């Protein structure tokens, strides 16, 4: 909780936010990811305060994951990145939505998901990221007003790594059974 | 309690039986290669030292750059790698109850591949077709066969790494819920780094081969350099991690103390593995074509490795003080006197650690942009790595050799040999202090590295370097004495020392140690984290290097 709050404030400091947003790949892959991490770190507090709420609305984890996916999907679009830079209200929405509508539900849902649910999420995420990689690398035109084509391609390669990392982790959970070792 | 009793029982059995002879043969074979490489590399080092002092003019058929390439390759690539693998395979065999026979086979195939690689590399250098230094990056181009040799070397390393993974996985399956020994944990960290750290350089070499053979016209120089240093820097930290493993595990045993916290030690290993590869950029601070922002980011990435290093320094002092106090040391510093200074197995790695204080400080200085511009490509850098590698790593390795080789061959380190070892250590220390000190100093006055002796037409500045270069040669001569002594000791321990039992030096865990948490064994997680850190550091600059690349370079032969 404490760390989450410290990280949250740090990320929103204007110089830090400006620096992170000045590079497309850092904007999406570091800043936005870290905002989700903020939510993940802070989740236990909200789970305690709103225990009833989470129990009622997120009993099997699926609604939470859906919300997570919607928010994630929204912020994957080039257009939203642009608006976050030029419209203060959207920037504010980014600061709020990623931690509280993506990070918190992710943590709350993760433990409740079945193995099939988790595996589906791994696959879905790596497929989506793979698709984003293809979009950003192959696109012949500039997709964001604020970022050059070269930055776009860089972001695309970042997505490749993201997708591959998730895939490696996913495959390792399939072939390595911790109960064989622990 | 029961587990501890069982473990000491197993250790006793192990000690009576000695090392598994088949596994021992493998490690000894690697050590033989290591010490031969060390000897030849040392002789070449002396030639360079004497040349730099203006004392010796090298003949045209053996020029300075050829010697320098061989010196770098033999000591940095061959000696260090073969020693590291030999040591960790012995460690796996000892702590995991012997190597699996298929792992041993894999190891031998890897060894064969490495030997083939070294033969290619050495032959091309001797023929004068590969004076490209051990860093071998474009636009200088060696004969294509040189790089083919490098491919064999890397394949050999990979096979050994996979062998280690297979053995560890098998052990853990058979010992559910138990932790692999701390030493085996270090081994896993080192082999993970060896494997992932060499992927970049493999891509580089595969780009270079068609270019060196003339099938492609040009190559991306900056990209090659970056891929090289992702490996070069990691390799440096692999030796460091190897040296550190002996500090944490063997030294406490030798001084009659106990291990430091098992969990925190494993954390040090994990941190070094996750944070390591990205440090490569600090070798390219002066390279054009990498933006300031990226370089700025990498200062932090480099310095982050300082954190586990400081943890290590703290741990060592804690171990020394505790074991000293147990022996009755009084006062603030009384424990220093209680350390076994006359025991070369302690003295050598202890000096290694002490040397790391100035060596680490120099490294932290160098990684800063402004200070780096002062020393970049000067003799300072050569002084720096003869201190880090030539003292910290090498003396730690020697410290291991004094007990590991006799353990493997069923012999003992006699008191006379111990004394000779102490002399070797002191000669080496004084020699390196002189040589490395002179190198650091003369580097600050602008003497360049990788440059055969010249006075630049009797330029006053260049003439001013001469006294230091002379000191360098004096140090180098002492070092040659050290090389001869060490090679003599190593082969004596392998084949001629009296028969007997020597224990593998592993300290017991702390008294009333807390159990080590399970998360330390989540290697997939550490590896994925490492890949994420690597992509954070490399994706932006590398895409920039490829997409915005200037015209490529044709191969050059500058010698
Ligand atoms: C007899 C002992 C040694 C002597 C006299 C010696 C001397 C030298 C000298 C004079 C240079 C050339 C500097 C230049 O012109 O740039 C050099 C380079 C080098 N030495 Fe040593 N050295 C010794 C041992 C070692 C050891 C034990 C290692 C590592 C394990 C080592 C690693 C290197 C490396 C990596 C280079 C740089 C090669 C390059 O720049 O391409 N040396 N050494
Ligand atoms: Cu480095």
mmCIF file of N, CA and C in Angstrom, chain B residues 328-385:
data_model
loop_
_atom_site.group_PDB
_atom_site.id
_atom_site.type_symbol
_atom_site.label_atom_id
_atom_site.label_comp_id
_atom_site.label_asym_id
_atom_site.label_seq_id
_atom_site.Cartn_x
_atom_site.Cartn_y
_atom_site.Cartn_z
ATOM 1 N N UNK B 328 37.495 -15.331 20.044
ATOM 2 C CA UNK B 328 37.938 -14.577 21.215
ATOM 3 C C UNK B 328 38.542 -13.227 20.910
ATOM 4 N N UNK B 329 38.288 -12.693 19.729
ATOM 5 C CA UNK B 329 38.840 -11.388 19.391
ATOM 6 C C UNK B 329 38.193 -10.311 20.261
ATOM 7 N N UNK B 330 39.031 -9.307 20.624
ATOM 8 C CA UNK B 330 38.510 -8.216 21.445
ATOM 9 C C UNK B 330 38.637 -6.898 20.691
ATOM 10 N N UNK B 331 37.900 -5.893 21.182
ATOM 11 C CA UNK B 331 38.052 -4.557 20.617
ATOM 12 C C UNK B 331 37.369 -4.436 19.279
ATOM 13 N N UNK B 332 37.499 -3.241 18.708
ATOM 14 C CA UNK B 332 36.789 -2.948 17.468
ATOM 15 C C UNK B 332 37.359 -3.761 16.305
ATOM 16 N N UNK B 333 38.688 -3.842 16.255
ATOM 17 C CA UNK B 333 39.303 -4.446 15.081
ATOM 18 C C UNK B 333 40.104 -5.696 15.411
ATOM 19 N N UNK B 334 39.937 -6.203 16.623
ATOM 20 C CA UNK B 334 40.716 -7.371 17.040
ATOM 21 C C UNK B 334 40.529 -8.571 16.145
ATOM 22 N N UNK B 335 39.349 -8.679 15.536
ATOM 23 C CA UNK B 335 39.079 -9.851 14.693
ATOM 24 C C UNK B 335 40.003 -9.949 13.496
ATOM 25 N N UNK B 336 40.574 -8.811 13.086
ATOM 26 C CA UNK B 336 41.466 -8.856 11.920
ATOM 27 C C UNK B 336 42.638 -9.792 12.175
ATOM 28 N N UNK B 337 43.135 -9.749 13.433
ATOM 29 C CA UNK B 337 44.290 -10.580 13.773
ATOM 30 C C UNK B 337 43.944 -12.057 13.780
ATOM 31 N N UNK B 338 42.663 -12.358 13.995
ATOM 32 C CA UNK B 338 42.272 -13.762 14.098
ATOM 33 C C UNK B 338 42.087 -14.429 12.733
ATOM 34 N N UNK B 339 42.195 -13.665 11.666
ATOM 35 C CA UNK B 339 42.006 -14.265 10.354
ATOM 36 C C UNK B 339 43.256 -15.045 9.953
ATOM 37 N N UNK B 340 43.081 -16.160 9.243
ATOM 38 C CA UNK B 340 44.227 -17.030 8.922
ATOM 39 C C UNK B 340 45.047 -16.500 7.748
ATOM 40 N N UNK B 341 45.796 -15.448 7.979
ATOM 41 C CA UNK B 341 46.521 -14.798 6.886
ATOM 42 C C UNK B 341 47.539 -15.706 6.227
ATOM 43 N N UNK B 342 48.056 -16.687 6.965
ATOM 44 C CA UNK B 342 49.092 -17.558 6.386
ATOM 45 C C UNK B 342 48.528 -18.659 5.496
ATOM 46 N N UNK B 343 47.198 -18.764 5.436
ATOM 47 C CA UNK B 343 46.567 -19.808 4.639
ATOM 48 C C UNK B 343 46.226 -19.237 3.265
ATOM 49 N N UNK B 344 46.893 -19.749 2.245
ATOM 50 C CA UNK B 344 46.736 -19.133 0.922
ATOM 51 C C UNK B 344 45.285 -19.235 0.436
ATOM 52 N N UNK B 345 44.576 -20.245 0.889
ATOM 53 C CA UNK B 345 43.178 -20.385 0.459
ATOM 54 C C UNK B 345 42.333 -19.227 0.959
ATOM 55 N N UNK B 346 42.835 -18.583 2.026
ATOM 56 C CA UNK B 346 42.161 -17.386 2.513
ATOM 57 C C UNK B 346 42.832 -16.125 1.963
ATOM 58 N N UNK B 347 44.162 -16.116 2.014
ATOM 59 C CA UNK B 347 44.888 -14.898 1.645
ATOM 60 C C UNK B 347 44.551 -14.441 0.231
ATOM 61 N N UNK B 348 44.568 -15.385 -0.728
ATOM 62 C CA UNK B 348 44.355 -14.986 -2.125
ATOM 63 C C UNK B 348 42.986 -14.333 -2.318
ATOM 64 N N UNK B 349 41.886 -14.991 -1.918
ATOM 65 C CA UNK B 349 40.599 -14.322 -2.129
ATOM 66 C C UNK B 349 40.427 -13.071 -1.256
ATOM 67 N N UNK B 350 41.103 -13.012 -0.121
ATOM 68 C CA UNK B 350 40.986 -11.820 0.722
ATOM 69 C C UNK B 350 41.579 -10.615 -0.002
ATOM 70 N N UNK B 351 42.771 -10.821 -0.593
ATOM 71 C CA UNK B 351 43.368 -9.719 -1.353
ATOM 72 C C UNK B 351 42.462 -9.377 -2.536
ATOM 73 N N UNK B 352 41.852 -10.419 -3.103
ATOM 74 C CA UNK B 352 40.907 -10.174 -4.194
ATOM 75 C C UNK B 352 39.815 -9.206 -3.753
ATOM 76 N N UNK B 353 39.292 -9.442 -2.562
ATOM 77 C CA UNK B 353 38.214 -8.576 -2.076
ATOM 78 C C UNK B 353 38.703 -7.170 -1.800
ATOM 79 N N UNK B 354 39.876 -7.098 -1.170
ATOM 80 C CA UNK B 354 40.396 -5.766 -0.847
ATOM 81 C C UNK B 354 40.603 -4.982 -2.143
ATOM 82 N N UNK B 355 41.129 -5.674 -3.170
ATOM 83 C CA UNK B 355 41.370 -4.975 -4.435
ATOM 84 C C UNK B 355 40.076 -4.463 -5.037
ATOM 85 N N UNK B 356 38.978 -5.122 -4.680
ATOM 86 C CA UNK B 356 37.720 -4.689 -5.290
ATOM 87 C C UNK B 356 37.261 -3.332 -4.761
ATOM 88 N N UNK B 357 37.813 -2.904 -3.650
ATOM 89 C CA UNK B 357 37.400 -1.585 -3.134
ATOM 90 C C UNK B 357 37.836 -0.469 -4.092
ATOM 91 N N UNK B 358 39.162 -0.348 -4.376
ATOM 92 C CA UNK B 358 39.528 0.670 -5.373
ATOM 93 C C UNK B 358 38.989 0.340 -6.765
ATOM 94 N N UNK B 359 38.947 -0.952 -7.091
ATOM 95 C CA UNK B 359 38.496 -1.321 -8.443
ATOM 96 C C UNK B 359 37.046 -0.898 -8.650
ATOM 97 N N UNK B 360 36.218 -1.154 -7.636
ATOM 98 C CA UNK B 360 34.813 -0.776 -7.746
ATOM 99 C C UNK B 360 34.652 0.728 -7.786
ATOM 100 N N UNK B 361 35.455 1.419 -6.982
ATOM 101 C CA UNK B 361 35.370 2.881 -6.970
ATOM 102 C C UNK B 361 35.727 3.432 -8.351
ATOM 103 N N UNK B 362 36.790 2.859 -8.946
ATOM 104 C CA UNK B 362 37.175 3.297 -10.286
ATOM 105 C C UNK B 362 36.051 3.059 -11.281
ATOM 106 N N UNK B 363 35.394 1.927 -11.132
ATOM 107 C CA UNK B 363 34.300 1.593 -12.045
ATOM 108 C C UNK B 363 33.152 2.575 -11.921
ATOM 109 N N UNK B 364 32.820 2.943 -10.681
ATOM 110 C CA UNK B 364 31.722 3.894 -10.486
ATOM 111 C C UNK B 364 32.083 5.240 -11.098
ATOM 112 N N UNK B 365 33.354 5.614 -10.968
ATOM 113 C CA UNK B 365 33.790 6.876 -11.578
ATOM 114 C C UNK B 365 33.631 6.808 -13.101
ATOM 115 N N UNK B 366 34.134 5.718 -13.676
ATOM 116 C CA UNK B 366 34.121 5.598 -15.133
ATOM 117 C C UNK B 366 32.746 5.626 -15.767
ATOM 118 N N UNK B 367 31.756 5.206 -15.017
ATOM 119 C CA UNK B 367 30.443 5.058 -15.625
ATOM 120 C C UNK B 367 29.731 6.399 -15.767
ATOM 121 N N UNK B 368 30.335 7.446 -15.227
ATOM 122 C CA UNK B 368 29.757 8.789 -15.380
ATOM 123 C C UNK B 368 30.291 9.455 -16.635
ATOM 124 N N UNK B 369 29.391 10.039 -17.367
ATOM 125 C CA UNK B 369 29.749 10.575 -18.678
ATOM 126 C C UNK B 369 30.986 11.479 -18.648
ATOM 127 N N UNK B 370 30.972 12.488 -17.808
ATOM 128 C CA UNK B 370 32.066 13.460 -17.816
ATOM 129 C C UNK B 370 33.389 12.814 -17.445
ATOM 130 N N UNK B 371 33.368 11.959 -16.418
ATOM 131 C CA UNK B 371 34.620 11.326 -16.012
ATOM 132 C C UNK B 371 35.062 10.312 -17.063
ATOM 133 N N UNK B 372 34.086 9.701 -17.710
ATOM 134 C CA UNK B 372 34.433 8.725 -18.729
ATOM 135 C C UNK B 372 35.190 9.373 -19.881
ATOM 136 N N UNK B 373 34.805 10.584 -20.242
ATOM 137 C CA UNK B 373 35.497 11.227 -21.364
ATOM 138 C C UNK B 373 36.965 11.475 -21.038
ATOM 139 N N UNK B 374 37.287 11.591 -19.736
ATOM 140 C CA UNK B 374 38.686 11.808 -19.364
ATOM 141 C C UNK B 374 39.519 10.542 -19.588
ATOM 142 N N UNK B 375 38.920 9.388 -19.293
ATOM 143 C CA UNK B 375 39.731 8.168 -19.297
ATOM 144 C C UNK B 375 39.437 7.241 -20.462
ATOM 145 N N UNK B 376 38.427 7.571 -21.259
ATOM 146 C CA UNK B 376 37.998 6.640 -22.296
ATOM 147 C C UNK B 376 39.145 6.243 -23.221
ATOM 148 N N UNK B 377 39.254 4.933 -23.459
ATOM 149 C CA UNK B 377 40.299 4.400 -24.338
ATOM 150 C C UNK B 377 41.707 4.815 -23.950
ATOM 151 N N UNK B 378 41.901 5.198 -22.701
ATOM 152 C CA UNK B 378 43.265 5.458 -22.250
ATOM 153 C C UNK B 378 43.739 4.247 -21.464
ATOM 154 N N UNK B 379 45.010 4.264 -21.068
ATOM 155 C CA UNK B 379 45.559 3.148 -20.306
ATOM 156 C C UNK B 379 44.859 3.001 -18.958
ATOM 157 N N UNK B 380 44.179 4.044 -18.516
ATOM 158 C CA UNK B 380 43.415 3.945 -17.257
ATOM 159 C C UNK B 380 42.495 2.721 -17.294
ATOM 160 N N UNK B 381 41.818 2.566 -18.431
ATOM 161 C CA UNK B 381 40.850 1.478 -18.537
ATOM 162 C C UNK B 381 41.559 0.128 -18.413
ATOM 163 N N UNK B 382 42.724 0.035 -19.033
ATOM 164 C CA UNK B 382 43.475 -1.213 -18.947
ATOM 165 C C UNK B 382 43.878 -1.465 -17.499
ATOM 166 N N UNK B 383 44.266 -0.388 -16.801
ATOM 167 C CA UNK B 383 44.578 -0.523 -15.379
ATOM 168 C C UNK B 383 43.365 -0.991 -14.604
ATOM 169 N N UNK B 384 42.217 -0.442 -14.948
ATOM 170 C CA UNK B 384 40.982 -0.807 -14.241
ATOM 171 C C UNK B 384 40.688 -2.289 -14.357
ATOM 172 N N UNK B 385 40.747 -2.820 -15.591
ATOM 173 C CA UNK B 385 40.342 -4.228 -15.637
ATOM 174 C C UNK B 385 41.454 -5.195 -15.240
#
